[in-house]
Amino acid sequence: MNANLPMGDWLYDTLPEVYRLRDAEQGYPLRAYLAVLGEQGDALWDEAQRLYDNQFLETCEPWLVPYLAALLGYRPVHEIGPVSQRALAAQWIALVRSKGTAATLEEVARGATGWPARVVEFFQLLSHPQYLNHERAQVHGALDLRNAQRLEDLGTAFDSAHYSVDAGRIVRGEGLHNIANIGLYLWRLRPGPWPRHLALRMGTRRYACHPLGLDTQCFNLPLTEADRRSLAGPQHLPIPLSRRRLHEDLAGYHPRAFRIWIDGIEVDPAALCICNLSDQGAGWAHMPDILVAFDPVLGRIATPASQAAPNRVEVLFHDAFPGDVGGGAYERAAGFAEALAPLVPVNLGDNLQAAIDSVQTGGVVELRDSERFDGAFTIDAAADERIELRAANGERPVLGLTADCTITGAAESEVTLNGLLIAGGALVVPDNGTNALRRLTLRHMTLLPGITADPDGTAQQPQAPSLVIEAPGVLVEIERSVLGGIRAHPSTVIVIRDSAVDATERHHIAFAALDGIAAAGLVTIEDSTVIGKVHARVFTLISNSILDAALDPAGDTWPLAIHAEDTQQGCARFSWIPSGSRVPRRYRCQPSLALGEALRAAKEANPALSPLAIATIERRIVTPLKPAYTARRYGRPGYLQLLTATPLAIRTGADDESEMGLWSHVHQPHRESNLAVRTEEFLPSGLEASHVYAT
């Protein structure tokens, strides 16, 4: 039979020609009858083919993958990102043949977590007397204090010092250097490129890599390992670039990790020096006389005094972030409005305001450079039209506002901003009497918290809002974005997903009415982190989020840090909300959940609890149950990333047992669980392993 033909046609074609001729004379009733029989034949054929394909891991249906893999001892794990169970099972089968080796454990850690990894056998770093028949020339009882690189690597995955035995078990966090211990170092931060762009001039012959002048730690862009049987080295990992490592091995990282151009000519490595360009008085330390200086820790460039000041200094480098949030050069094309037309491209030197005005009746303005566009911009959409102002996929443009950017529109109009970093001013939807904008969408946006910032990230206007909605009846949608405080009209409906609203301090105002006191809007907060006080009319939903707020200890006019006027509508679930907040009915929220369980247990033991005993229990439960972050200032690599010391009830408190807050979608607890399952299968007998976060 021909599988490309329907079964009915195949049956009809195999009949003797005399029957087909007679069938044609009578109007093909036989062919119609065989077509009906063929439908069932086709179904049987397809089922037979499906059963055959389902015998193999490469071709079986997705639901069968765990069952087939289980025949070989494979245990399914959480799916993290785009990696499928099929790929994980196939990788597992390939790795089984090399069980027990350090390189295999490293590969297992990478596959289980999706993070770059390096295995360290801590028993190799133990200092002990030499056995003359098995000399270990690399083992030294004392550290060479003249070896600066070894000193810099102390406590990292590349530590080569030798230690006495630490008798604690690594799986319990009791110690690292023991005979049975293996460490799996993981790099959680993802390097992201800043494509080639003009460095910001900070003074005579002084430039910052970041377009806003922020001190920025530069990271390595990992090099693919040529041989997976060897352990990953510094060049294969997204490590923060140190001055000394880059100085001693510049060829290992340049031009992959960073590049510099002076007046259009790329700086040769021989003309480049790596040094410390920290602040020194009104200038920088170690300003060069002959070579171009680069500081990877602060992201600074200095040109030599022996040459004339350049007209243009351009740079390409990489920073790092826990995930794809805010303006960035990561993949964003899925969120683009493809149906909108016309599309107006804008490059450095073009008139951005003229391009925005040209799409007033609908269209897209796309910034195709990772440059800084300075000016005062206004967006006005016609009735029933939609405007999108976006960064091209893979680019990171910056809008340096010289005044607030106003957004207006006629009836049923919509405006979307996508992929931009905005500083110097706020986004304002004014109430001018005619503004009838219906929807404002911020997607993959960064509205710099504090409007402007010093090089160290300190906000210069810490209490100034980044988004002001003065017009009534506007629907605001915020997705995968970072922004400062919000002020809104009471009728505003605002939806915040996978985002950070950072008022720079817990006692500053993150969300309120235009006067900064009254209630504003109907608020939905999902998988987000809010730093600052919130006063809303209604919390429609608070889910998997952290509302980190507190009253000003120096005196506050607000009665509560988190306050909803109407608590009969909406709900709060799987979130951290400060004690004493006025929100809708809570479901498994912290610290109220832990406090309620502790009080119930105490009352079962002693029904006559005194007020003093209750207060003591509250302090004991609530005080330590708070979120803590790797970094609080925007621009730092670990921005709003929860510390590993944060209580487990917060780090695994989301509805899917991920962490609460902005980085819920990173699924860090799931990655840790995957790693524990996989290392148990591949670890040599008698050894113990645990993960150590390098970033």
XYZ file of C-alpha atoms in Angstrom:
695
model
C 0.000 0.000 0.000
C 1.085 3.599 -0.634
C 1.020 5.486 2.671
C 0.724 8.796 0.812
C -2.676 7.822 -0.634
C -5.939 7.619 1.333
C -6.899 4.002 1.993
C -10.107 4.308 -0.075
C -8.246 5.536 -3.155
C -5.653 2.769 -2.787
C -8.364 0.100 -2.574
C -10.129 1.520 -5.626
C -6.923 1.659 -7.683
C -6.188 -2.024 -6.985
C -9.542 -3.189 -8.430
C -9.568 -4.724 -11.915
C -10.205 -2.123 -14.566
C -13.463 -3.745 -15.674
C -15.042 -2.988 -12.284
C -13.835 0.593 -12.398
C -15.307 1.046 -15.882
C -18.708 -0.320 -14.792
C -18.522 1.850 -11.659
C -17.916 4.919 -13.817
C -20.960 4.065 -15.987
C -23.169 4.044 -12.836
C -21.831 7.280 -11.284
C -19.028 5.830 -9.079
C -21.096 4.265 -6.266
C -18.357 1.670 -5.645
C -15.677 4.339 -5.262
C -17.873 6.165 -2.735
C -18.407 2.932 -0.787
C -14.666 2.182 -0.700
C -13.998 5.766 0.433
C -16.196 5.159 3.499
C -14.345 1.909 4.254
C -11.054 3.736 3.679
C -11.725 6.264 6.435
C -11.611 3.470 8.999
C -8.595 1.987 7.271
C -6.811 5.328 7.474
C -7.571 5.517 11.196
C -6.163 2.009 11.741
C -3.062 2.859 9.698
C -2.447 6.083 11.646
C -2.862 4.239 14.934
C -0.352 1.595 13.857
C 2.143 4.295 12.865
C 1.572 6.115 16.165
C 2.155 2.932 18.160
C 5.379 2.333 16.264
C 6.628 5.906 16.828
C 5.752 5.692 20.524
C 8.355 2.954 20.983
C 11.198 5.453 20.601
C 12.179 8.403 22.816
C 12.907 10.620 19.797
C 9.481 10.216 18.177
C 7.044 9.347 20.967
C 4.302 11.678 22.188
C 5.346 14.106 24.978
C 3.247 12.391 27.642
C 5.085 9.103 27.032
C 8.603 10.504 27.547
C 8.727 9.981 31.348
C 7.375 6.426 31.026
C 9.901 5.336 28.395
C 12.761 7.034 30.213
C 11.675 5.409 33.498
C 12.419 2.008 31.953
C 16.079 3.051 32.094
C 15.892 4.555 35.565
C 15.308 8.178 34.552
C 13.277 10.317 36.949
C 11.452 13.352 35.508
C 12.280 16.803 36.833
C 10.768 20.280 36.594
C 10.875 21.813 33.128
C 12.958 24.995 33.319
C 12.716 27.348 30.364
C 12.633 25.937 26.835
C 14.376 22.629 27.660
C 11.981 19.699 27.248
C 11.755 16.462 29.198
C 12.643 14.668 25.954
C 15.946 16.525 25.714
C 16.699 15.985 29.398
C 16.008 12.260 29.131
C 18.154 11.929 26.008
C 20.985 13.797 27.729
C 20.629 11.599 30.803
C 20.946 8.423 28.750
C 24.137 9.756 27.128
C 25.637 10.745 30.481
C 24.937 7.418 32.186
C 27.924 5.934 30.377
C 30.304 8.350 32.121
C 28.825 8.318 35.631
C 31.000 9.393 38.528
C 33.417 11.747 36.767
C 33.711 15.433 37.630
C 33.082 16.506 34.026
C 29.861 14.492 33.950
C 28.676 16.036 37.218
C 29.335 19.447 35.713
C 27.296 18.600 32.644
C 24.523 17.196 34.838
C 24.426 20.416 36.880
C 24.169 22.503 33.711
C 21.376 20.373 32.316
C 19.401 20.232 35.564
C 19.527 23.952 36.342
C 20.048 25.669 33.000
C 22.872 27.638 34.656
C 26.601 27.483 33.882
C 28.386 25.295 36.416
C 31.799 24.208 37.625
C 32.556 21.212 39.819
C 35.089 21.562 42.636
C 36.362 18.446 44.394
C 37.063 19.863 47.824
C 39.028 16.799 48.882
C 41.611 17.816 46.274
C 42.182 21.033 48.249
C 42.970 19.335 51.548
C 46.433 19.899 52.932
C 48.089 16.725 54.235
C 51.532 15.121 54.419
C 52.902 13.922 51.109
C 53.178 10.241 50.290
C 56.550 9.778 48.594
C 55.198 7.279 46.060
C 52.421 9.657 45.052
C 53.729 13.200 45.202
C 51.327 16.099 44.620
C 53.468 19.006 43.545
C 50.532 21.418 43.501
C 49.723 20.887 47.179
C 51.293 23.460 49.476
C 50.698 23.848 53.181
C 51.032 27.628 53.008
C 49.668 30.078 50.456
C 52.116 32.058 48.330
C 51.334 35.674 49.269
C 53.198 36.886 46.182
C 50.710 35.180 43.862
C 48.050 37.912 43.584
C 45.750 35.885 41.329
C 45.578 32.998 43.800
C 44.773 35.483 46.555
C 41.983 36.989 44.464
C 40.522 33.533 43.813
C 40.218 32.651 47.490
C 36.706 31.476 48.317
C 35.672 31.188 44.662
C 35.252 28.240 42.331
C 38.871 28.750 41.218
C 40.362 28.691 44.709
C 43.672 26.765 44.626
C 44.642 27.232 48.268
C 44.764 24.208 50.553
C 42.814 23.764 53.747
C 42.657 21.615 56.834
C 39.706 19.248 57.127
C 36.310 20.740 57.964
C 34.369 17.916 59.565
C 30.919 19.354 58.741
C 28.630 17.860 56.105
C 28.280 19.952 52.976
C 24.642 18.975 52.401
C 23.761 20.608 55.715
C 25.798 23.729 55.035
C 28.221 22.839 57.833
C 31.429 23.167 55.840
C 33.071 22.692 52.461
C 36.518 21.161 52.810
C 35.994 17.569 53.800
C 37.126 14.233 52.396
C 33.714 13.369 50.905
C 32.639 16.817 49.707
C 32.020 18.033 46.170
C 30.834 21.572 45.372
C 28.687 22.489 42.370
C 29.295 26.185 41.738
C 26.462 27.831 39.810
C 26.308 31.189 38.016
C 22.717 32.434 38.262
C 23.202 35.829 36.598
C 22.703 35.896 32.836
C 25.110 38.049 30.803
C 23.354 40.487 28.503
C 25.035 42.521 25.768
C 25.134 46.267 25.493
C 25.539 46.437 21.707
C 27.985 48.939 20.247
C 27.054 52.427 21.419
C 28.551 55.782 22.360
C 30.142 55.820 25.809
C 28.891 58.663 27.987
C 31.413 61.473 28.397
C 31.972 62.084 32.118
C 34.772 64.632 31.779
C 37.928 65.336 29.840
C 39.093 61.983 28.408
C 36.796 60.169 30.860
C 33.896 57.957 29.707
C 31.359 55.564 31.225
C 30.265 52.392 29.432
C 26.694 52.768 30.723
C 24.735 55.408 28.755
C 23.461 56.889 32.034
C 26.902 57.045 33.609
C 26.185 54.287 36.166
C 29.108 52.265 37.467
C 28.566 48.876 35.846
C 30.318 45.585 36.518
C 31.305 43.995 33.203
C 30.855 40.253 32.727
C 32.424 37.633 30.536
C 30.541 36.233 27.573
C 31.116 32.482 28.055
C 33.182 30.612 25.514
C 31.790 27.246 24.434
C 33.852 24.355 25.746
C 35.613 22.466 22.972
C 35.809 19.287 25.044
C 32.940 18.457 27.422
C 35.173 15.921 29.181
C 37.165 18.733 30.809
C 36.076 21.105 33.575
C 34.902 24.624 32.796
C 37.469 27.378 33.189
C 36.937 31.113 33.797
C 36.592 31.766 30.057
C 33.705 29.290 29.826
C 31.656 30.946 32.575
C 29.778 34.265 32.926
C 32.146 35.527 35.631
C 32.352 39.195 36.618
C 35.552 40.448 35.035
C 38.172 41.469 37.575
C 40.955 43.914 36.832
C 43.734 41.453 37.629
C 42.305 38.505 35.687
C 41.737 40.677 32.640
C 45.201 42.224 32.948
C 46.906 38.829 33.072
C 44.830 37.183 30.339
C 43.460 39.949 28.107
C 43.559 37.733 25.003
C 41.267 35.234 26.720
C 38.407 37.749 26.990
C 38.995 40.400 24.329
C 37.270 40.977 21.927
C 34.598 38.459 22.992
C 33.598 40.135 26.258
C 34.196 43.786 25.359
C 35.438 46.041 22.562
C 36.331 49.739 22.402
C 36.445 52.098 19.436
C 38.099 55.549 19.391
C 36.818 57.781 16.588
C 35.648 54.689 14.702
C 38.936 52.748 15.006
C 38.953 49.725 17.281
C 41.496 49.809 20.073
C 44.095 47.091 19.644
C 44.857 44.982 22.735
C 48.450 46.242 22.615
C 47.121 49.794 23.074
C 44.861 48.829 25.974
C 45.649 48.678 29.670
C 43.441 47.347 32.464
C 43.514 49.419 35.628
C 41.550 50.890 38.529
C 39.727 54.072 37.465
C 38.029 54.745 40.796
C 37.098 58.264 41.850
C 39.958 60.393 43.129
C 38.947 63.882 44.092
C 37.262 65.540 41.123
C 38.746 63.042 38.679
C 39.738 59.405 38.383
C 42.764 57.564 39.687
C 45.475 56.196 37.403
C 44.595 58.297 34.358
C 46.754 56.922 31.506
C 49.542 58.761 29.703
C 50.049 56.503 26.679
C 47.478 53.675 26.544
C 43.671 53.559 26.600
C 42.566 52.454 30.080
C 39.592 50.216 30.826
C 38.161 49.392 34.243
C 35.880 46.284 34.018
C 34.693 46.590 37.628
C 33.293 50.114 37.233
C 32.717 50.087 33.474
C 34.912 53.117 32.811
C 37.199 54.147 29.953
C 39.969 56.763 29.955
C 41.899 57.939 26.907
C 45.610 58.829 27.147
C 46.914 62.330 27.806
C 49.448 61.908 25.003
C 46.632 62.032 22.425
C 44.037 64.653 21.614
C 40.630 64.175 23.235
C 38.578 61.944 20.914
C 35.304 62.982 19.300
C 33.692 59.590 19.721
C 34.328 56.724 22.116
C 32.220 53.630 21.479
C 32.028 50.443 23.490
C 30.463 46.991 23.439
C 30.315 45.097 26.726
C 28.166 42.722 28.784
C 26.393 43.260 32.083
C 24.312 40.653 33.945
C 20.836 40.270 35.423
C 18.911 37.361 36.992
C 16.368 37.248 34.134
C 14.762 38.957 31.163
C 13.172 41.979 32.817
C 13.454 45.663 31.946
C 14.989 47.222 28.870
C 17.475 44.756 27.415
C 18.896 43.203 24.285
C 17.317 39.814 24.952
C 14.634 38.238 22.719
C 11.490 40.408 22.763
C 10.030 39.878 19.293
C 7.127 37.782 20.583
C 5.636 40.889 22.213
C 5.827 43.099 19.124
C 2.674 44.398 17.455
C 3.338 42.903 14.011
C 0.028 43.995 12.485
C 0.671 47.713 13.013
C 1.731 49.806 10.048
C 3.614 51.808 9.027
C 6.891 50.922 10.708
C 9.180 53.956 10.988
C 12.840 53.115 11.739
C 14.886 55.589 13.760
C 18.663 55.698 14.067
C 20.994 57.999 15.956
C 20.801 61.454 14.414
C 17.207 61.053 13.191
C 14.420 63.229 14.589
C 12.663 60.928 17.042
C 9.836 63.373 17.771
C 9.100 63.757 14.052
C 8.965 59.959 13.720
C 6.509 59.728 16.644
C 4.339 62.455 15.110
C 4.282 60.585 11.779
C 2.468 57.602 13.329
C -0.177 59.609 15.178
C -2.836 57.755 13.169
C -1.343 54.383 14.075
C 1.972 52.646 13.537
C 5.312 51.674 15.020
C 8.410 53.735 15.732
C 11.390 51.385 16.106
C 14.731 52.546 17.546
C 17.413 50.560 15.764
C 20.465 51.792 17.666
C 21.573 51.093 21.222
C 22.228 54.796 21.605
C 20.984 57.552 23.853
C 18.225 59.758 22.454
C 17.951 62.996 24.444
C 15.033 65.407 24.342
C 11.514 66.172 25.507
C 9.078 63.828 23.758
C 5.308 63.746 23.459
C 3.116 60.934 22.150
C -0.388 61.639 20.862
C -2.603 58.901 19.412
C -5.625 59.510 17.211
C -9.059 58.031 17.951
C -9.272 54.227 17.728
C -5.588 54.025 16.822
C -2.610 52.272 18.379
C 0.969 53.517 18.592
C 3.997 51.461 19.595
C 7.367 53.008 20.450
C 9.861 50.203 20.793
C 13.477 49.136 20.655
C 14.420 46.856 17.807
C 14.978 43.273 18.869
C 18.544 42.916 20.146
C 19.032 46.644 20.821
C 19.100 48.675 24.081
C 18.312 52.331 23.350
C 18.047 54.918 26.114
C 15.725 57.921 26.270
C 17.394 60.740 28.191
C 14.417 62.962 28.946
C 15.001 66.674 29.421
C 11.376 66.983 30.584
C 8.541 64.607 31.414
C 7.297 62.559 28.456
C 3.575 63.221 27.999
C 1.239 60.653 26.484
C -2.193 61.653 25.215
C -4.824 60.133 22.973
C -8.317 60.460 21.612
C -11.161 58.054 22.363
C -10.249 54.326 22.373
C -6.589 55.000 21.601
C -3.705 52.854 22.845
C 0.023 53.468 23.349
C 2.655 50.767 23.930
C 6.279 51.270 24.978
C 8.582 48.281 24.598
C 12.253 47.638 25.387
C 13.389 51.134 26.400
C 15.419 52.515 29.294
C 14.067 55.938 30.285
C 15.715 58.389 32.691
C 15.676 62.108 33.382
C 11.904 62.430 33.595
C 8.650 60.618 34.215
C 5.966 59.248 31.909
C 2.889 61.432 32.380
C -0.639 60.868 31.071
C -1.998 64.400 31.665
C -5.576 65.410 32.309
C -5.843 68.265 29.830
C -9.602 68.029 29.410
C -9.406 66.181 26.087
C -7.108 63.248 26.892
C -9.174 60.074 26.416
C -6.332 57.546 26.199
C -7.795 54.098 26.885
C -4.743 51.891 27.396
C -1.060 52.372 28.196
C 1.166 49.296 28.026
C 4.726 49.163 29.352
C 6.471 45.981 28.263
C 10.149 45.184 28.922
C 10.661 48.767 30.093
C 12.942 50.409 32.635
C 11.834 53.737 34.080
C 14.840 54.519 36.242
C 13.790 54.506 39.926
C 14.590 57.936 41.282
C 14.484 59.532 37.785
C 18.275 60.125 37.763
C 21.108 58.488 39.681
C 24.689 59.044 40.764
C 27.375 56.756 39.308
C 27.090 54.471 42.350
C 23.346 54.078 41.722
C 22.116 56.422 44.461
C 18.820 57.943 43.337
C 18.989 61.715 42.938
C 15.212 62.160 43.215
C 14.355 59.182 45.442
C 10.725 60.153 46.095
C 9.817 61.275 42.571
C 7.381 58.961 40.725
C 8.322 57.406 37.389
C 4.740 57.077 36.134
C 1.950 59.624 36.642
C -1.602 58.895 35.412
C -3.622 62.094 35.742
C -6.318 61.331 33.149
C -9.341 59.291 34.308
C -10.304 55.827 33.095
C -6.916 54.656 31.813
C -6.001 50.964 31.798
C -2.275 50.567 32.541
C -0.560 47.232 31.900
C 3.013 46.729 33.121
C 4.845 43.551 32.070
C 8.461 42.487 32.653
C 9.421 46.039 33.625
C 11.266 47.995 36.311
C 10.003 51.409 37.358
C 9.896 53.811 40.268
C 6.849 55.018 42.146
C 3.408 55.431 40.552
C 0.790 58.153 41.066
C -2.593 57.573 39.517
C -6.158 58.876 39.216
C -8.636 56.974 41.447
C -10.331 55.479 38.359
C -7.097 53.988 36.987
C -6.997 50.231 36.485
C -3.411 49.013 36.757
C -2.093 45.489 36.158
C 1.494 44.674 37.156
C 3.033 41.341 36.124
C 6.620 40.067 36.471
C 7.793 43.568 37.335
C 9.398 45.694 40.026
C 7.913 48.913 41.377
C 10.793 50.427 43.314
C 10.221 53.586 45.337
C 13.931 53.317 46.381
C 13.054 52.927 50.106
C 10.473 50.868 52.014
C 8.941 53.994 53.579
C 8.671 55.903 50.288
C 5.457 55.845 48.251
C 5.240 53.155 45.577
C 1.589 53.670 44.621
C -0.983 56.268 45.629
C -3.219 59.008 44.260
C -1.824 62.144 42.656
C -1.467 63.866 46.032
C 0.674 61.002 47.341
C -1.782 60.256 50.155
C -5.231 59.220 48.930
C -6.180 55.879 47.389
C -5.722 55.301 43.684
C -7.142 52.779 41.303
C -7.900 49.087 41.049
C -4.596 47.223 41.345
C -3.545 43.738 40.249
C -0.046 42.598 41.236
C 1.233 39.219 40.042
C 4.742 37.738 40.352
C 6.171 41.140 41.213
C 8.138 42.971 43.879
C 6.967 46.316 45.212
C 9.339 48.388 47.343
C 7.409 51.133 49.102
C 4.005 52.004 50.531
C 0.798 51.326 48.609
C -2.639 52.925 49.002
C -5.199 51.514 46.576
C -8.958 51.638 46.285
C -9.125 47.909 45.571
C -6.557 45.143 45.346
C -8.178 43.036 42.634
C -5.456 40.420 43.062
C -2.117 40.085 44.821
C -0.435 36.837 43.807
C 3.096 35.411 44.211
C 4.359 38.883 45.065
C 6.370 40.734 47.674
C 5.010 44.032 48.994
C 8.021 45.252 50.963
C 6.833 48.387 52.749
C 7.101 50.063 56.136
C 6.096 53.307 57.789
C 8.765 55.975 58.143
C 10.402 55.439 61.558
C 10.955 59.203 61.800
C 7.199 59.803 61.640
C 4.648 59.067 58.958
C 1.300 60.557 57.922
C 0.148 57.179 56.560
C -1.753 54.969 59.036
C -0.683 51.734 57.265
C 2.096 50.840 54.845
C -0.203 48.696 52.637
C -3.788 49.925 52.606
C -6.857 49.083 50.508
C -10.041 51.110 50.931
C -12.295 48.225 49.918
C -11.321 44.819 51.272
C -14.552 43.065 50.217
C -13.310 42.736 46.643
C -10.305 40.792 45.429
C -7.905 38.505 47.244
C -4.281 38.129 48.273
C -2.574 34.774 47.808
C 0.911 33.275 48.147
C 2.498 36.661 48.832
C 4.557 38.465 51.467
C 2.571 41.377 52.881
C 3.697 43.284 56.000
C 1.884 42.568 59.243
C -0.906 45.000 59.993
C -1.658 45.718 56.328
C -5.253 46.240 55.217
C -5.789 43.972 52.213
C -8.511 41.587 50.984
C -8.821 38.102 52.407
C -5.444 36.361 52.439
C -4.673 32.812 51.407
C -1.280 31.373 52.414
C 0.368 34.773 52.687
C 3.395 35.440 54.847
C 4.035 36.283 57.623
C 0.347 35.950 58.564
C 0.325 32.225 57.679
C 3.337 31.376 59.855
C 2.060 33.582 62.665
C -1.400 31.990 62.576
C 0.067 28.474 62.723
C 2.323 29.420 65.646
C -0.545 31.006 67.591
C -2.821 28.010 66.990
C -0.149 25.630 68.246
C 0.496 27.806 71.303
C -3.224 28.068 72.135
C -3.650 24.312 71.866
C -0.935 23.933 74.496
C -2.214 26.821 76.630
C -5.697 28.186 75.828
C -5.186 31.053 78.290
C -2.325 32.803 76.477
C -1.545 36.209 77.927
C -1.196 39.298 75.692
C 2.500 39.359 76.557
C 2.939 35.767 75.378
C 1.104 36.529 72.126
C 3.295 39.579 71.540
C 6.400 37.482 72.184
C 5.281 34.881 69.629
C 4.587 37.621 67.076
C 8.081 39.061 67.478
C 9.664 35.624 67.261
C 7.813 34.703 64.057
C 7.447 37.990 62.200
C 10.850 39.598 62.829
C 12.989 37.020 60.959
C 10.378 36.273 58.283
C 11.309 39.097 55.928
C 12.684 39.221 52.381
C 16.342 40.155 51.930
C 18.040 40.963 48.637
C 21.440 40.587 47.036
C 21.239 44.221 45.879
C 18.688 46.965 46.351
C 19.885 49.614 43.906
C 18.952 49.393 40.248
C 22.033 48.804 38.116
C 23.600 46.224 40.401
C 23.773 42.706 38.894
C 21.781 41.012 41.681
C 18.999 43.606 41.740
C 16.098 42.395 43.966
C 17.422 38.832 43.857
C 16.477 37.094 47.102
C 19.369 36.135 49.337
C 19.793 32.436 50.004
C 19.441 33.372 53.685
C 15.864 34.512 53.059
C 13.425 32.236 54.914
C 12.284 29.199 52.966
C 8.650 30.265 53.370
C 9.411 33.191 51.032
C 11.903 31.467 48.715
C 9.402 28.661 48.016
C 6.170 30.439 48.914
C 4.633 30.942 45.453
C 1.725 28.810 44.283
C 4.071 26.627 42.196
C 6.612 26.432 45.049
C 8.863 28.950 43.345
C 9.996 32.092 45.111
C 7.727 35.074 45.663
C 8.360 38.319 43.867
C 9.965 39.611 40.695
C 12.120 36.583 39.936
C 9.388 34.000 40.434
C 9.606 33.107 36.738
C 13.277 32.117 37.161
C 12.080 29.067 39.186
C 15.191 28.863 41.342
C 13.717 26.310 43.805
C 12.786 24.063 40.892
C 16.331 24.238 39.567
C 17.683 23.345 43.001
C 15.285 20.389 43.189
C 16.336 19.186 39.731
C 19.977 19.409 40.752
C 19.416 17.387 43.925
C 17.669 14.623 41.952
C 20.319 14.452 39.251
C 23.424 14.624 41.465
C 22.044 11.781 43.570
C 22.023 9.609 40.449
C 25.481 10.538 39.148
C 27.464 11.066 42.359
C 30.148 8.474 43.114
C 29.407 6.249 46.084
C 30.471 7.679 49.429
C 30.636 11.320 48.283
C 28.304 14.209 49.079
C 27.566 17.219 46.904
C 25.846 20.553 47.326
C 25.449 23.654 45.209
C 27.238 26.933 45.875
C 26.036 30.115 44.203
C 28.922 31.963 42.577
C 26.601 34.853 41.588
